[in-house]
Amino acid sequence: MRTKLLFLLLTPLLAGCYQEVNGTTIQDDEVVLDYDDFQDLNLEWKNLFSPAKSHYFVYIYSISCGHCGHIKKEVLDFVNANKESFYLIEYTEEIQTKTNVVETIGKEKIEEIYILGTPTLLAVTNWSLSLNIAGESEILNYLSGLPHRDSC
């Protein structure tokens, strides 16, 4: 009887503990990334076209954005596995917001670029904007279609 009781008490410990982060259940030994973990990938809005790379992505987020919080884990896991091609920008009021972001595609000057809101994913190819999408599902769907490296 004692053995069964001990087994019942220890089973949850052996199975691992779980917690919820941004609506996602994670195991205690799983690493939860935060924006602060990527300080070397932070970019200022005025420097959107500054990186000396022919192709890269820029994820624009806001700490207070609920939509950003919902996809934070997935986006940061993807960024972590693809650090060489990603930058992060925390939204500030200097970033213009408008509705017809398709008009920004092909633009090469920061003054001509605006976003719909946060979260937004931009791509820059050969120093001109080649992608400007916003929203949880749009960003996650786009990222899921990209080839990515395993972070191990």
Tab-separated table of N, CA and C in Angstrom, residues 45-129:
chain	number	residue	atom	x	y	z
A	45	TRP	N	14.370	52.171	-35.721
A	45	TRP	CA	13.556	52.377	-36.909
A	45	TRP	C	14.308	53.157	-37.979
A	46	LYS	N	15.012	54.206	-37.582
A	46	LYS	CA	15.723	55.039	-38.549
A	46	LYS	C	16.821	54.267	-39.275
A	47	ASN	N	17.232	53.121	-38.727
A	47	ASN	CA	18.286	52.295	-39.321
A	47	ASN	C	17.739	51.065	-40.042
A	48	LEU	N	16.460	51.116	-40.426
A	48	LEU	CA	15.821	49.962	-41.071
A	48	LEU	C	16.621	49.439	-42.262
A	49	PHE	N	17.196	50.331	-43.048
A	49	PHE	CA	17.929	49.918	-44.238
A	49	PHE	C	19.444	49.887	-44.026
A	50	SER	N	19.903	49.974	-42.791
A	50	SER	CA	21.334	50.050	-42.503
A	50	SER	C	22.091	48.720	-42.515
A	51	PRO	N	21.502	47.592	-42.110
A	51	PRO	CA	22.300	46.361	-42.078
A	51	PRO	C	22.929	46.043	-43.442
A	52	ALA	N	24.170	45.620	-43.389
A	52	ALA	CA	24.915	45.304	-44.608
A	52	ALA	C	24.639	43.863	-45.034
A	53	LYS	N	23.387	43.588	-45.278
A	53	LYS	CA	22.964	42.256	-45.724
A	53	LYS	C	22.024	42.448	-46.907
A	54	SER	N	22.044	41.513	-47.824
A	54	SER	CA	21.173	41.655	-48.996
A	54	SER	C	19.731	41.233	-48.708
A	55	HIS	N	19.519	40.461	-47.641
A	55	HIS	CA	18.157	40.053	-47.283
A	55	HIS	C	18.077	39.811	-45.774
A	56	TYR	N	17.059	40.401	-45.151
A	56	TYR	CA	16.833	40.190	-43.730
A	56	TYR	C	15.387	40.535	-43.380
A	57	PHE	N	14.969	40.075	-42.208
A	57	PHE	CA	13.629	40.323	-41.699
A	57	PHE	C	13.703	41.244	-40.490
A	58	VAL	N	12.636	42.013	-40.291
A	58	VAL	CA	12.517	42.884	-39.129
A	58	VAL	C	11.141	42.637	-38.525
A	59	TYR	N	11.131	42.235	-37.258
A	59	TYR	CA	9.887	42.003	-36.531
A	59	TYR	C	9.644	43.199	-35.635
A	60	ILE	N	8.486	43.855	-35.809
A	60	ILE	CA	8.124	45.021	-35.003
A	60	ILE	C	7.047	44.591	-34.005
A	61	TYR	N	7.309	44.857	-32.742
A	61	TYR	CA	6.418	44.417	-31.664
A	61	TYR	C	6.215	45.545	-30.668
A	62	SER	N	5.251	45.358	-29.806
A	62	SER	CA	5.037	46.251	-28.676
A	62	SER	C	4.842	45.385	-27.441
A	63	ILE	N	5.471	45.781	-26.354
A	63	ILE	CA	5.345	45.044	-25.097
A	63	ILE	C	3.893	44.992	-24.640
A	64	SER	N	3.138	46.055	-24.879
A	64	SER	CA	1.751	46.120	-24.412
A	64	SER	C	0.752	45.546	-25.414
A	65	CYS	N	1.210	45.025	-26.534
A	65	CYS	CA	0.334	44.479	-27.579
A	65	CYS	C	-0.063	43.038	-27.242
A	66	GLY	N	-1.349	42.805	-27.087
A	66	GLY	CA	-1.834	41.459	-26.793
A	66	GLY	C	-1.553	40.479	-27.920
A	67	HIS	N	-1.695	40.926	-29.154
A	67	HIS	CA	-1.421	40.056	-30.309
A	67	HIS	C	0.050	39.662	-30.335
A	68	CYS	N	0.935	40.610	-30.026
A	68	CYS	CA	2.368	40.312	-29.960
A	68	CYS	C	2.643	39.267	-28.881
A	69	GLY	N	1.968	39.403	-27.752
A	69	GLY	CA	2.128	38.443	-26.661
A	69	GLY	C	1.684	37.042	-27.039
A	70	HIS	N	0.606	36.942	-27.836
A	70	HIS	CA	0.100	35.627	-28.234
A	70	HIS	C	1.094	34.854	-29.095
A	71	ILE	N	1.878	35.554	-29.915
A	71	ILE	CA	2.800	34.852	-30.831
A	71	ILE	C	4.260	35.011	-30.422
A	72	LYS	N	4.496	35.623	-29.284
A	72	LYS	CA	5.856	35.915	-28.840
A	72	LYS	C	6.739	34.669	-28.796
A	73	LYS	N	6.271	33.612	-28.194
A	73	LYS	CA	7.082	32.396	-28.062
A	73	LYS	C	7.465	31.841	-29.426
A	74	GLU	N	6.489	31.697	-30.312
A	74	GLU	CA	6.767	31.130	-31.631
A	74	GLU	C	7.714	32.013	-32.440
A	75	VAL	N	7.470	33.321	-32.404
A	75	VAL	CA	8.319	34.242	-33.163
A	75	VAL	C	9.740	34.230	-32.610
A	76	LEU	N	9.889	34.330	-31.297
A	76	LEU	CA	11.229	34.373	-30.724
A	76	LEU	C	11.967	33.047	-30.881
A	77	ASP	N	11.249	31.929	-30.855
A	77	ASP	CA	11.891	30.646	-31.141
A	77	ASP	C	12.421	30.635	-32.576
A	78	PHE	N	11.638	31.175	-33.508
A	78	PHE	CA	12.065	31.232	-34.902
A	78	PHE	C	13.253	32.187	-35.058
A	79	VAL	N	13.178	33.344	-34.424
A	79	VAL	CA	14.288	34.309	-34.475
A	79	VAL	C	15.552	33.665	-33.911
A	80	ASN	N	15.428	32.965	-32.807
A	80	ASN	CA	16.570	32.319	-32.171
A	80	ASN	C	17.239	31.309	-33.104
A	81	ALA	N	16.446	30.595	-33.876
A	81	ALA	CA	16.985	29.598	-34.797
A	81	ALA	C	17.526	30.222	-36.080
A	82	ASN	N	17.217	31.492	-36.309
A	82	ASN	CA	17.606	32.161	-37.556
A	82	ASN	C	18.181	33.547	-37.287
A	83	LYS	N	19.012	33.666	-36.268
A	83	LYS	CA	19.521	34.963	-35.817
A	83	LYS	C	20.219	35.760	-36.913
A	84	GLU	N	20.855	35.080	-37.829
A	84	GLU	CA	21.638	35.786	-38.843
A	84	GLU	C	20.777	36.567	-39.828
A	85	SER	N	19.466	36.326	-39.835
A	85	SER	CA	18.619	37.025	-40.808
A	85	SER	C	17.452	37.781	-40.164
A	86	PHE	N	17.527	38.047	-38.851
A	86	PHE	CA	16.435	38.741	-38.161
A	86	PHE	C	16.926	39.911	-37.319
A	87	TYR	N	16.066	40.938	-37.280
A	87	TYR	CA	16.244	42.072	-36.369
A	87	TYR	C	14.911	42.327	-35.678
A	88	LEU	N	14.972	42.977	-34.524
A	88	LEU	CA	13.774	43.313	-33.756
A	88	LEU	C	13.711	44.817	-33.538
A	89	ILE	N	12.507	45.362	-33.659
A	89	ILE	CA	12.277	46.772	-33.359
A	89	ILE	C	11.074	46.857	-32.433
A	90	GLU	N	11.275	47.504	-31.288
A	90	GLU	CA	10.139	47.775	-30.421
A	90	GLU	C	9.429	49.014	-30.954
A	91	TYR	N	8.116	48.910	-31.096
A	91	TYR	CA	7.328	50.002	-31.674
A	91	TYR	C	7.492	51.293	-30.880
A	92	THR	N	7.674	52.388	-31.623
A	92	THR	CA	7.669	53.739	-31.052
A	92	THR	C	6.797	54.600	-31.954
A	93	GLU	N	6.455	55.766	-31.484
A	93	GLU	CA	5.584	56.654	-32.252
A	93	GLU	C	6.235	57.193	-33.524
A	94	GLU	N	7.552	57.065	-33.655
A	94	GLU	CA	8.197	57.524	-34.880
A	94	GLU	C	7.865	56.606	-36.071
A	95	ILE	N	7.351	55.416	-35.800
A	95	ILE	CA	6.961	54.495	-36.866
A	95	ILE	C	5.545	54.856	-37.302
A	96	GLN	N	5.410	55.270	-38.536
A	96	GLN	CA	4.096	55.658	-39.048
A	96	GLN	C	3.192	54.438	-39.191
A	97	THR	N	1.906	54.641	-38.941
A	97	THR	CA	0.914	53.594	-39.178
A	97	THR	C	-0.124	54.123	-40.163
A	98	LYS	N	-0.416	53.293	-41.162
A	98	LYS	CA	-1.437	53.581	-42.165
A	98	LYS	C	-2.026	52.251	-42.594
A	99	THR	N	-3.053	52.312	-43.436
A	99	THR	CA	-3.744	51.071	-43.788
A	99	THR	C	-3.206	50.361	-45.030
A	100	ASN	N	-2.870	51.035	-46.080
A	100	ASN	CA	-2.516	50.367	-47.328
A	100	ASN	C	-1.005	50.114	-47.408
A	101	VAL	N	-0.526	49.134	-46.644
A	101	VAL	CA	0.912	48.878	-46.562
A	101	VAL	C	1.497	48.304	-47.847
A	102	VAL	N	0.664	47.831	-48.752
A	102	VAL	CA	1.154	47.307	-50.039
A	102	VAL	C	1.918	48.405	-50.786
A	103	GLU	N	1.526	49.646	-50.574
A	103	GLU	CA	2.193	50.769	-51.229
A	103	GLU	C	3.650	50.930	-50.803
A	104	THR	N	4.043	50.304	-49.705
A	104	THR	CA	5.418	50.442	-49.219
A	104	THR	C	6.383	49.471	-49.892
A	105	ILE	N	5.865	48.448	-50.546
A	105	ILE	CA	6.717	47.445	-51.184
A	105	ILE	C	7.537	48.106	-52.285
A	106	GLY	N	8.826	47.839	-52.267
A	106	GLY	CA	9.745	48.412	-53.250
A	106	GLY	C	10.348	49.740	-52.822
A	107	LYS	N	9.880	50.306	-51.721
A	107	LYS	CA	10.391	51.605	-51.258
A	107	LYS	C	11.765	51.414	-50.618
A	108	GLU	N	12.598	52.465	-50.731
A	108	GLU	CA	13.976	52.399	-50.256
A	108	GLU	C	14.322	53.468	-49.221
A	109	LYS	N	13.348	54.296	-48.869
A	109	LYS	CA	13.593	55.364	-47.894
A	109	LYS	C	12.679	55.171	-46.694
A	110	ILE	N	13.236	55.386	-45.526
A	110	ILE	CA	12.481	55.182	-44.296
A	110	ILE	C	11.239	56.066	-44.251
A	111	GLU	N	11.289	57.240	-44.847
A	111	GLU	CA	10.151	58.157	-44.842
A	111	GLU	C	8.968	57.614	-45.642
A	112	GLU	N	9.214	56.636	-46.500
A	112	GLU	CA	8.163	56.058	-47.339
A	112	GLU	C	7.580	54.769	-46.758
A	113	ILE	N	8.084	54.359	-45.603
A	113	ILE	CA	7.677	53.087	-45.000
A	113	ILE	C	6.738	53.348	-43.825
A	114	TYR	N	5.676	52.584	-43.757
A	114	TYR	CA	4.763	52.609	-42.624
A	114	TYR	C	4.224	51.204	-42.425
A	115	ILE	N	3.597	50.992	-41.275
A	115	ILE	CA	3.066	49.674	-40.947
A	115	ILE	C	1.592	49.790	-40.605
A	116	LEU	N	0.912	48.653	-40.611
A	116	LEU	CA	-0.496	48.607	-40.235
A	116	LEU	C	-0.654	48.709	-38.720
A	117	GLY	N	0.227	48.092	-37.990
A	117	GLY	CA	0.198	48.051	-36.526
A	117	GLY	C	1.131	46.955	-36.044
A	118	THR	N	0.998	46.592	-34.776
A	118	THR	CA	1.839	45.516	-34.253
A	118	THR	C	0.984	44.294	-33.979
A	119	PRO	N	1.556	43.131	-34.182
A	119	PRO	CA	2.892	42.827	-34.673
A	119	PRO	C	2.985	42.985	-36.192
A	120	THR	N	4.171	43.314	-36.665
A	120	THR	CA	4.440	43.436	-38.096
A	120	THR	C	5.738	42.721	-38.416
A	121	LEU	N	5.759	42.089	-39.579
A	121	LEU	CA	6.978	41.470	-40.089
A	121	LEU	C	7.318	42.133	-41.414
A	122	LEU	N	8.530	42.667	-41.478
A	122	LEU	CA	9.031	43.284	-42.702
A	122	LEU	C	10.175	42.442	-43.242
A	123	ALA	N	10.368	42.504	-44.547
A	123	ALA	CA	11.561	41.923	-45.161
A	123	ALA	C	12.189	42.996	-46.024
A	124	VAL	N	13.506	43.040	-45.977
A	124	VAL	CA	14.268	43.961	-46.809
A	124	VAL	C	15.160	43.115	-47.711
A	125	THR	N	15.042	43.357	-49.007
A	125	THR	CA	15.838	42.641	-49.998
A	125	THR	C	16.534	43.671	-50.878
A	126	ASN	N	17.852	43.588	-50.939
A	126	ASN	CA	18.648	44.534	-51.727
A	126	ASN	C	18.282	45.979	-51.399
A	127	TRP	N	18.134	46.271	-50.130
A	127	TRP	CA	17.912	47.602	-49.580
A	127	TRP	C	16.591	48.244	-50.011
A	128	SER	N	15.606	47.404	-50.325
A	128	SER	CA	14.243	47.911	-50.525
A	128	SER	C	13.276	46.968	-49.824
A	129	LEU	N	12.136	47.506	-49.425
A	129	LEU	CA	11.165	46.714	-48.681
A	129	LEU	C	10.500	45.698	-49.608
